[in-house]
Amino acid sequence: MSTDSGTETVTRSRALLALSGAVVVALLVRLVDLGGRIFHWDEGRVGYWILRYHETGEFSYRPIIHGPFLPVVNDYLFAVLPATDFTARLPVALVGGLLPLSVWLFREHLRRDEMVALALFFAANPILVYYSRFMRNDVLVAAFSFVALGFVVRAYDTGRLAYLIPAGVSFATGSAAKENYVVYLACFLGAAFLVFDHRLLARTSAGESARDILFSELPASIRDRLRARGAGSLGYGGVRYAVGVLGGLLAFLAVFVFFYAPRPDLWNALGGSTAVLPVLRAGTVGAVSEMFGSWLGGSHQSHEYLPYLKDFLETFVYGAPVLIVFALVGIVVDRYGVVAGRVRWLVAFATYWGVVSIFGYPLATDIQAPWVVVHAIVPLAVPAAVGAAFVFRSGVQALDAKDTVGVGLAVLVLVASVGGVAAANVDYWNASTDEDKEVLQWAQPENDLKATLDDVERVSAANPGTDVLLYGTHPPDSDETHFYVSNESNPLGGPSWHSRLPLPWYFEGSGVERTSSAPDANVSEVTADAPPVVIAYEWDRTELESELDGYVARQHAFKLWSEDVVVFIDEDALAAANETRG
């Protein structure tokens, strides 16, 4: 082995060790106190239906709650672990925590310090950390799509088409997380075209013929790769490439069907008790038709663009300022060949992908939600890593040259960056107040409500009958109905089950028996024989307090702003429950 080869091996080993360290950090910041924040409205909605699936064994794809990854995976998880906030969020936390390891797939295209910087961005970016501690699909589809891209890149770098199989598995898993896997595919194809066009333009600007490149050099390069793959035979090489691509597609299809096929139909088909083709149709064409009908053919994108772009940029600036600055540095230094002496296609690819995501997602999303910023952070972390590594390397060079000013500037930038990321993560950790509204989504209850729900659970466990009355109401100056459901055994029978979220997740998991009153019901009649817990919106607090003698009232923010709930708990029932607990 040559000295250069040995040095390269040592350098790569150190880089892999550093990536492993980043994974440890990423997992720690995601798993510690993972259940500390109360469930968000959306977590409660999806979590409730996961519990129902776990109870009944019946599940089919419903586009409104996005892909089936979380229901399917958490159903298995709940078979071995209790269904808690921590457990429900665990799959997302693990995927987000392991994402830094995927950087190793791009080792032919990034310097070792750039790989480490990229892993650290994935490990510690405040937006990625916060939404890895959240039972939602965005981190999942971003991570799995990035990994799929990495395996495709490895297949290209090494010529080993077996890499296309894990690429297909990973991209299919991402597609099972959220429907915007289609957007990722479009971004990949568009960025690849722009990179190709950029390189073609650079060569034609230098005087080369576009015709020769496209119709002579490119076909010759493809033939050479096919012959190399086929041990000198063009035909055999073509067959091997076709088999490799087919293997990746079949892997994608198998995983896609596994997640999207309805339950228990899938198990019945595999067991031979029902026909296979209808299940395959439901898990492929049927699922894709539902997805397109709901998310592309529906009205989800019928909104003004500029307010959504403003909201996106606000979250981006508050949640990823360090990444933004270093990404701009990385784009500039790579654009002008400062690092590698040329524009690297991976950095350009990621830049195009990230910029399109910034301006595209405000158009594609259905609500103003900070979690969509994840889809711009992941690609722009690549040029940011280039920029951060460049600053670090400049500091080292300045130190070697005894350039005090250069060293001071580099240290100042890096220390400020680390401090900014750490401070933001501490601030957003389990945040649930409007002080962090730029990064949090509106439908987040405050954490104090969780302690009250723990008391409700204890009272419920000691109570033989109905445990909770949800007091039906109309919001001020509105004819909408909140809290009232005509049939508790069929929540979607309505009219207002969703106004309770995330309470159904906690009630279903704890076996809390609940009922509700119609908004036009007489308050005295409703409370005449009230259960030990009554939950109402804040605007009904005064009239209920006069009727619920012996109840303690606790008021909590039910959303980040403008919506509070009041939980009335019978003091005697609570004291008895606490005594039993003690």
XYZ file of C-alpha atoms in Angstrom:
582
model
C 0.000 0.000 0.000
C 1.331 3.449 -0.943
C 1.834 6.213 1.588
C -0.903 8.313 -0.085
C -3.309 5.388 0.034
C -2.560 4.749 3.703
C -3.025 8.431 4.542
C -6.329 8.488 2.683
C -7.524 5.415 4.581
C -6.635 7.008 7.919
C -8.318 10.260 6.921
C -11.481 8.440 5.892
C -11.501 6.408 9.095
C -11.274 9.593 11.119
C -14.063 11.151 9.089
C -16.286 8.124 9.657
C -15.492 8.275 13.362
C -16.454 11.961 13.396
C -19.737 11.159 11.608
C -20.446 8.513 14.233
C -19.839 11.115 16.923
C -22.298 13.454 15.196
C -24.879 10.644 15.214
C -24.408 10.193 18.966
C -24.945 13.918 19.507
C -27.958 13.926 17.177
C -29.593 11.008 18.965
C -28.988 12.532 22.401
C -30.560 15.883 21.561
C -33.542 14.118 20.026
C -34.204 11.416 22.611
C -33.657 13.244 25.906
C -37.086 14.234 27.306
C -38.669 13.352 23.956
C -42.084 13.073 25.596
C -41.762 16.332 27.514
C -43.777 18.501 25.121
C -47.526 17.951 24.928
C -48.817 16.627 21.619
C -49.499 19.149 18.877
C -52.962 19.209 17.237
C -51.639 17.266 14.246
C -49.783 14.739 16.382
C -52.992 14.146 18.303
C -54.987 13.592 15.116
C -52.601 11.060 13.606
C -51.894 9.471 16.989
C -55.585 8.844 17.621
C -55.997 6.997 14.327
C -52.872 4.953 15.015
C -54.437 3.855 18.296
C -57.652 2.909 16.498
C -55.677 0.916 13.928
C -53.725 -0.777 16.713
C -57.007 -1.707 18.390
C -58.958 -2.881 15.336
C -56.245 -4.050 12.919
C -58.020 -2.110 10.151
C -56.210 0.593 8.222
C -56.287 2.093 4.760
C -54.483 5.060 3.259
C -56.102 8.408 4.039
C -54.310 11.270 2.237
C -55.473 13.876 4.751
C -53.200 12.368 7.449
C -50.432 11.794 4.873
C -48.573 8.557 4.244
C -48.972 5.279 6.142
C -45.410 5.090 7.504
C -46.215 6.330 11.012
C -49.416 4.281 11.429
C -47.739 1.087 10.235
C -44.452 1.520 12.119
C -46.025 2.785 15.333
C -48.522 -0.066 15.306
C -45.593 -2.473 15.552
C -43.917 -0.247 18.127
C -47.016 -0.092 20.319
C -47.044 -3.885 20.398
C -43.845 -3.883 22.452
C -43.828 -0.436 24.117
C -46.598 1.578 25.757
C -48.313 4.137 23.530
C -46.843 7.320 25.002
C -45.759 10.654 23.553
C -42.153 9.425 23.716
C -42.864 6.157 21.932
C -45.007 7.748 19.234
C -42.245 10.209 18.365
C -39.455 7.648 18.578
C -39.347 6.615 14.868
C -38.975 10.212 13.717
C -36.337 10.930 16.369
C -34.306 7.868 15.363
C -34.434 8.656 11.650
C -33.484 12.279 12.298
C -30.718 11.203 14.654
C -29.213 8.746 12.170
C -29.334 11.180 9.233
C -25.740 12.449 9.793
C -24.446 8.970 8.958
C -25.882 9.286 5.425
C -23.184 11.861 4.654
C -20.758 8.935 4.199
C -22.548 8.056 0.957
C -21.217 11.292 -0.597
C -17.572 10.767 0.389
C -16.312 10.934 -3.203
C -17.688 14.459 -3.616
C -16.982 16.208 -0.321
C -13.773 16.854 1.552
C -13.488 15.200 4.954
C -13.984 18.447 6.885
C -17.015 19.223 4.708
C -18.496 15.829 5.525
C -18.090 16.472 9.235
C -19.622 19.940 8.896
C -22.598 18.515 6.981
C -23.135 15.848 9.621
C -23.093 18.518 12.340
C -25.650 20.619 10.479
C -27.914 17.574 10.262
C -27.313 16.791 13.924
C -27.827 20.238 15.423
C -29.854 22.525 13.168
C -32.671 23.804 15.436
C -35.456 23.187 12.900
C -34.278 19.644 12.197
C -33.936 18.964 15.921
C -37.353 20.360 16.836
C -39.233 18.520 14.098
C -37.293 15.312 14.707
C -38.885 15.492 18.168
C -42.330 15.721 16.581
C -44.554 12.949 15.261
C -44.791 14.312 11.748
C -43.651 13.095 8.365
C -41.475 15.924 7.046
C -38.173 14.871 8.604
C -38.904 11.313 7.502
C -39.459 12.052 3.816
C -36.515 14.479 3.762
C -34.139 11.995 5.392
C -35.171 8.962 3.340
C -35.066 10.946 0.078
C -31.577 12.236 0.907
C -30.412 8.698 1.668
C -31.947 7.437 -1.580
C -30.029 10.116 -3.467
C -26.862 9.029 -1.672
C -27.254 5.427 -2.778
C -27.855 6.522 -6.371
C -24.677 8.600 -6.187
C -22.771 5.579 -4.840
C -24.100 3.460 -7.686
C -22.801 6.044 -10.148
C -19.450 6.481 -8.373
C -18.674 2.780 -8.067
C -20.611 1.271 -10.965
C -22.184 -1.157 -8.471
C -25.839 -1.163 -9.407
C -26.706 -3.149 -6.296
C -26.791 0.255 -4.584
C -30.003 0.940 -6.510
C -31.823 -1.615 -4.361
C -31.362 0.290 -1.056
C -32.013 3.475 -3.041
C -35.392 2.083 -4.093
C -36.150 0.890 -0.561
C -35.240 4.246 0.949
C -37.173 6.344 -1.556
C -40.226 4.103 -1.191
C -40.031 4.468 2.587
C -39.915 8.234 2.133
C -42.905 8.034 -0.188
C -44.771 6.167 2.557
C -44.081 9.085 4.892
C -45.545 11.945 2.883
C -46.883 12.629 -0.585
C -44.301 15.302 -1.378
C -41.897 12.538 -2.381
C -43.172 13.518 -5.831
C -41.764 17.001 -5.236
C -38.422 15.457 -4.258
C -38.343 13.456 -7.464
C -39.126 16.593 -9.466
C -36.411 18.526 -7.605
C -33.856 15.769 -8.261
C -34.634 15.661 -11.968
C -34.724 19.444 -12.280
C -31.468 19.946 -10.365
C -29.766 17.227 -12.438
C -30.867 18.961 -15.646
C -29.588 22.336 -14.404
C -26.225 20.831 -13.429
C -25.934 19.192 -16.846
C -26.910 22.431 -18.578
C -24.444 24.397 -16.438
C -21.555 22.089 -17.320
C -22.539 22.050 -20.994
C -22.691 25.839 -21.066
C -19.272 26.098 -19.422
C -17.715 23.878 -22.070
C -19.429 25.553 -25.022
C -18.365 28.954 -23.645
C -14.802 27.658 -23.812
C -15.239 27.000 -27.532
C -16.276 23.334 -27.578
C -19.093 22.146 -29.819
C -22.400 21.324 -28.119
C -23.200 18.996 -31.020
C -19.998 17.000 -30.503
C -20.573 16.783 -26.759
C -24.234 15.685 -27.012
C -24.096 13.414 -30.015
C -20.561 12.060 -29.936
C -18.821 12.345 -26.606
C -21.851 11.577 -24.400
C -22.976 8.443 -26.312
C -19.354 7.246 -26.383
C -19.077 7.711 -22.618
C -22.279 5.717 -22.098
C -21.014 2.927 -24.345
C -17.712 2.814 -22.457
C -19.526 2.480 -19.113
C -21.722 -0.287 -20.507
C -18.740 -2.176 -21.890
C -16.880 -1.804 -18.597
C -19.906 -3.160 -16.786
C -20.226 -6.032 -19.261
C -16.562 -7.087 -19.251
C -16.085 -5.671 -22.737
C -19.507 -6.634 -24.099
C -21.838 -3.709 -24.858
C -24.921 -5.936 -24.931
C -24.097 -7.737 -21.699
C -23.326 -4.435 -20.020
C -26.697 -3.076 -21.126
C -28.461 -6.123 -19.731
C -26.661 -5.775 -16.380
C -27.599 -2.110 -16.165
C -31.211 -2.940 -17.003
C -31.265 -5.644 -14.323
C -29.807 -3.226 -11.765
C -32.381 -0.552 -12.538
C -35.158 -3.139 -12.508
C -33.958 -4.361 -9.107
C -34.209 -0.838 -7.725
C -37.696 -0.375 -9.170
C -38.902 -3.708 -7.788
C -37.492 -2.857 -4.374
C -39.357 0.454 -4.511
C -42.582 -1.264 -5.548
C -42.377 -3.941 -2.845
C -41.894 -1.405 -0.052
C -44.522 0.921 -1.505
C -47.123 -1.853 -1.589
C -46.190 -3.034 1.910
C -46.991 0.377 3.354
C -49.904 1.466 1.161
C -51.846 -1.801 0.929
C -54.883 -1.806 3.256
C -54.923 -3.897 6.425
C -55.945 -6.631 7.119
C -56.414 -7.203 3.354
C -52.647 -7.438 2.834
C -52.258 -10.206 5.416
C -55.315 -12.027 4.064
C -53.857 -11.910 0.548
C -50.486 -13.187 1.728
C -52.250 -15.942 3.653
C -54.225 -16.976 0.586
C -57.674 -16.180 1.992
C -58.342 -13.313 -0.429
C -57.324 -12.319 -3.952
C -53.923 -10.677 -4.359
C -54.601 -8.426 -7.357
C -57.200 -6.164 -5.671
C -54.799 -5.622 -2.785
C -51.939 -4.811 -5.163
C -54.208 -2.432 -7.043
C -55.259 -0.695 -3.830
C -51.625 -0.421 -2.713
C -50.412 1.063 -6.003
C -52.821 2.604 -8.502
C -55.495 3.168 -5.873
C -53.124 4.905 -3.458
C -51.576 7.082 -6.169
C -55.052 8.048 -7.449
C -56.141 9.054 -3.957
C -52.966 11.043 -3.447
C -53.312 12.957 -6.699
C -57.038 13.452 -6.196
C -56.517 14.931 -2.738
C -53.238 16.838 -2.956
C -52.936 17.764 -6.626
C -56.501 17.783 -7.860
C -57.987 19.223 -4.667
C -58.087 22.747 -3.269
C -55.180 22.477 -0.815
C -53.023 24.929 -2.780
C -55.775 27.508 -3.270
C -54.219 30.319 -1.283
C -52.242 33.521 -1.753
C -48.559 32.943 -2.387
C -46.801 35.905 -0.771
C -48.107 35.435 2.821
C -46.983 31.795 2.678
C -43.566 32.792 1.316
C -43.207 35.411 4.071
C -44.093 32.795 6.707
C -41.607 30.322 5.199
C -38.777 32.858 5.124
C -39.516 34.011 8.673
C -39.193 30.457 9.998
C -36.084 29.892 7.891
C -34.349 33.011 9.220
C -35.255 32.309 12.858
C -34.587 28.577 12.743
C -31.523 28.344 10.502
C -29.576 31.649 10.514
C -26.192 29.955 10.868
C -26.948 27.551 8.028
C -28.092 30.418 5.787
C -24.892 32.403 6.295
C -22.597 29.444 5.708
C -24.674 28.308 2.713
C -24.122 31.697 1.067
C -20.388 31.395 1.755
C -20.334 27.842 0.419
C -22.214 28.757 -2.748
C -19.782 31.579 -3.481
C -16.552 29.687 -2.779
C -17.694 26.645 -4.746
C -19.093 28.730 -7.585
C -15.718 30.336 -8.132
C -13.695 27.188 -7.560
C -12.034 28.441 -4.384
C -12.126 24.992 -2.770
C -11.814 22.436 -5.554
C -10.651 24.609 -8.451
C -13.966 23.945 -10.209
C -17.699 23.903 -9.566
C -18.607 20.558 -7.994
C -21.798 19.084 -9.339
C -23.044 17.889 -5.923
C -22.821 21.365 -4.390
C -24.511 22.937 -7.398
C -27.153 20.192 -7.410
C -27.970 20.759 -3.728
C -28.037 24.532 -4.213
C -30.514 24.333 -7.075
C -32.632 21.861 -5.103
C -32.625 24.059 -1.993
C -33.417 27.323 -3.765
C -36.324 25.754 -5.649
C -37.609 24.372 -2.342
C -37.577 27.844 -0.764
C -39.780 29.314 -3.457
C -41.728 26.167 -4.304
C -43.015 24.929 -0.960
C -45.017 28.072 -0.125
C -46.944 27.270 -3.292
C -47.225 23.520 -2.708
C -48.176 23.456 0.981
C -51.783 23.634 2.188
C -51.212 25.509 5.461
C -48.682 27.955 6.875
C -46.519 25.450 8.697
C -42.903 25.882 9.836
C -42.090 22.190 9.361
C -41.982 22.630 5.558
C -38.723 24.565 6.006
C -37.111 21.171 6.683
C -37.279 20.533 2.935
C -35.023 23.513 2.177
C -32.654 23.000 5.112
C -31.630 19.465 4.104
C -30.329 20.361 0.611
C -28.873 23.746 1.633
C -26.911 22.038 4.405
C -24.559 20.814 1.644
C -23.306 24.260 0.524
C -23.448 25.350 4.178
C -21.034 22.545 5.045
C -18.719 23.715 2.273
C -18.861 27.238 3.670
C -18.289 26.205 7.296
C -15.367 23.968 6.359
C -13.877 26.783 4.287
C -14.015 29.174 7.256
C -12.485 26.550 9.542
C -9.747 25.772 7.023
C -9.019 29.474 6.570
C -8.604 29.805 10.332
C -6.140 26.908 10.418
C -4.159 28.405 7.537
C -4.133 31.773 9.268
C -2.853 30.088 12.422
C -0.053 28.420 10.480
C 0.819 31.787 8.919
C 0.601 33.488 12.332
C -2.083 35.796 10.957
C -3.672 37.003 14.193
C -6.489 38.908 12.495
C -7.430 35.949 10.297
C -7.407 33.565 13.230
C -9.505 35.945 15.303
C -12.111 36.360 12.581
C -12.387 32.610 11.966
C -12.666 31.856 15.674
C -15.252 34.610 16.136
C -17.414 33.283 13.305
C -17.205 29.645 14.415
C -17.775 30.351 18.114
C -20.716 32.624 17.340
C -22.163 29.927 15.100
C -21.854 27.198 17.720
C -23.281 29.483 20.382
C -26.176 30.516 18.166
C -27.105 26.944 17.324
C -26.846 25.815 20.951
C -28.901 28.767 22.231
C -31.617 28.196 19.630
C -31.851 24.497 20.448
C -32.141 25.232 24.170
C -34.833 27.808 23.465
C -36.885 25.618 21.116
C -36.263 22.324 22.974
C -39.796 21.529 24.153
C -41.164 25.001 23.472
C -44.932 25.448 23.462
C -45.529 29.196 23.815
C -46.012 32.024 21.343
C -42.585 33.415 22.251
C -41.241 30.967 19.662
C -44.094 31.301 17.188
C -41.714 31.773 14.244
C -40.581 28.146 14.581
C -43.646 26.555 16.202
C -46.931 25.906 14.456
C -50.068 27.654 15.712
C -51.976 24.555 16.840
C -49.618 23.750 19.736
C -51.073 23.605 23.284
C -48.986 24.785 26.200
C -47.103 22.167 28.185
C -48.902 22.902 31.477
C -51.985 21.212 30.030
C -50.114 17.905 30.088
C -49.916 17.857 33.908
C -53.635 18.557 34.090
C -54.339 15.679 31.703
C -52.271 13.432 33.968
C -54.666 14.360 36.788
C -57.622 13.652 34.504
C -56.182 10.210 33.785
C -55.827 9.453 37.491
C -59.374 10.610 38.240
C -60.624 8.538 35.323
C -58.893 5.399 36.595
C -60.724 5.692 39.920
C -64.094 6.677 38.450
C -66.645 3.951 37.555
C -68.759 5.868 35.026
C -68.379 8.668 32.504
C -65.173 10.535 33.272
C -65.220 13.659 31.123
C -67.867 16.019 29.787
C -66.758 18.143 26.844
C -68.952 21.237 26.945
C -70.235 21.985 23.438
C -70.082 25.595 22.368
C -70.082 28.155 19.573
C -67.007 30.429 19.416
C -67.789 34.132 19.843
C -69.121 35.734 16.654
C -69.214 32.369 14.888
C -71.748 29.673 14.106
C -69.116 26.916 14.231
C -69.537 24.129 16.771
C -66.721 23.081 19.116
C -66.351 19.983 21.288
C -69.794 18.499 20.570
C -69.914 15.076 18.907
C -73.265 13.388 18.456
C -71.830 9.871 18.522
C -68.712 9.269 20.618
C -68.165 5.831 19.077
C -67.962 7.437 15.620
C -65.959 10.656 16.077
C -66.025 11.652 12.427
C -69.819 11.590 12.649
C -69.179 15.097 13.916
C -69.756 17.803 13.794
C -66.674 18.990 15.675
C -64.367 16.168 16.753
C -61.298 17.929 15.366
C -61.849 20.892 17.700
C -60.881 18.574 20.578
C -57.418 17.710 19.357
C -55.016 16.636 20.802
C -57.280 15.469 23.674
C -58.568 12.331 21.854
C -55.017 10.918 21.769
C -54.735 11.155 25.556
C -58.286 10.008 26.235
C -58.104 7.014 23.911
C -54.730 5.923 25.258
C -55.887 6.204 28.881
C -59.323 4.677 28.413
C -61.097 7.875 29.471
C -64.881 7.637 29.034
C -66.184 10.882 27.587
C -69.399 12.503 26.486
C -70.326 15.937 25.173
C -73.199 18.384 25.309
C -74.858 20.233 22.466
C -74.129 23.987 22.278
C -77.800 24.869 22.760
C -78.207 22.688 25.886
C -79.168 24.306 29.181
C -76.067 24.742 31.327
C -77.865 23.850 34.565
C -79.246 20.645 33.088
C -75.899 19.678 31.571
C -74.011 20.144 34.841
C -76.728 18.780 37.169
C -75.062 15.392 37.267
C -71.664 16.284 35.822
C -68.816 13.753 35.755
C -65.643 14.510 37.745
C -64.066 16.368 34.822
C -65.626 19.039 32.614
C -63.647 20.622 29.774
C -64.777 23.818 28.090
C -63.474 26.698 26.061
C -62.407 29.789 27.976
C -65.368 31.902 26.825
C -67.726 29.532 28.699
C -65.739 29.592 31.935
C -67.845 32.128 33.831
C -71.198 30.416 33.344
C -69.763 26.997 34.223
C -67.943 28.156 37.363
C -71.229 29.157 38.955
C -72.635 25.675 38.311
C -69.629 23.521 39.217
C -69.301 24.002 42.934
C -66.417 21.991 44.391
C -64.475 21.908 41.102
C -61.046 23.445 40.645
C -60.592 25.282 37.338
C -57.339 25.208 35.367
C -57.019 27.332 32.261
C -54.464 26.531 29.550
C -53.560 27.767 26.087
C -55.056 25.259 23.647
C -53.355 26.920 20.696
C -50.355 29.256 20.713
C -52.600 32.300 20.707
C -56.275 33.289 20.891
C -57.667 29.955 22.133
C -57.740 28.675 25.728
C -59.495 25.764 27.391
C -60.566 25.357 31.011
C -60.420 21.968 32.736
C -62.733 21.681 35.737
C -61.817 18.809 38.083
C -63.858 17.703 41.071
C -61.600 18.387 44.046
C -62.840 15.405 46.056
C -62.358 13.045 43.102
C -58.859 14.404 42.522
C -57.933 14.073 46.192
C -59.201 10.489 46.241
C -57.280 9.655 43.056
C -54.081 11.165 44.452
C -54.544 9.278 47.711
C -54.955 6.022 45.829
C -51.850 6.823 43.807
C -49.865 7.538 46.970
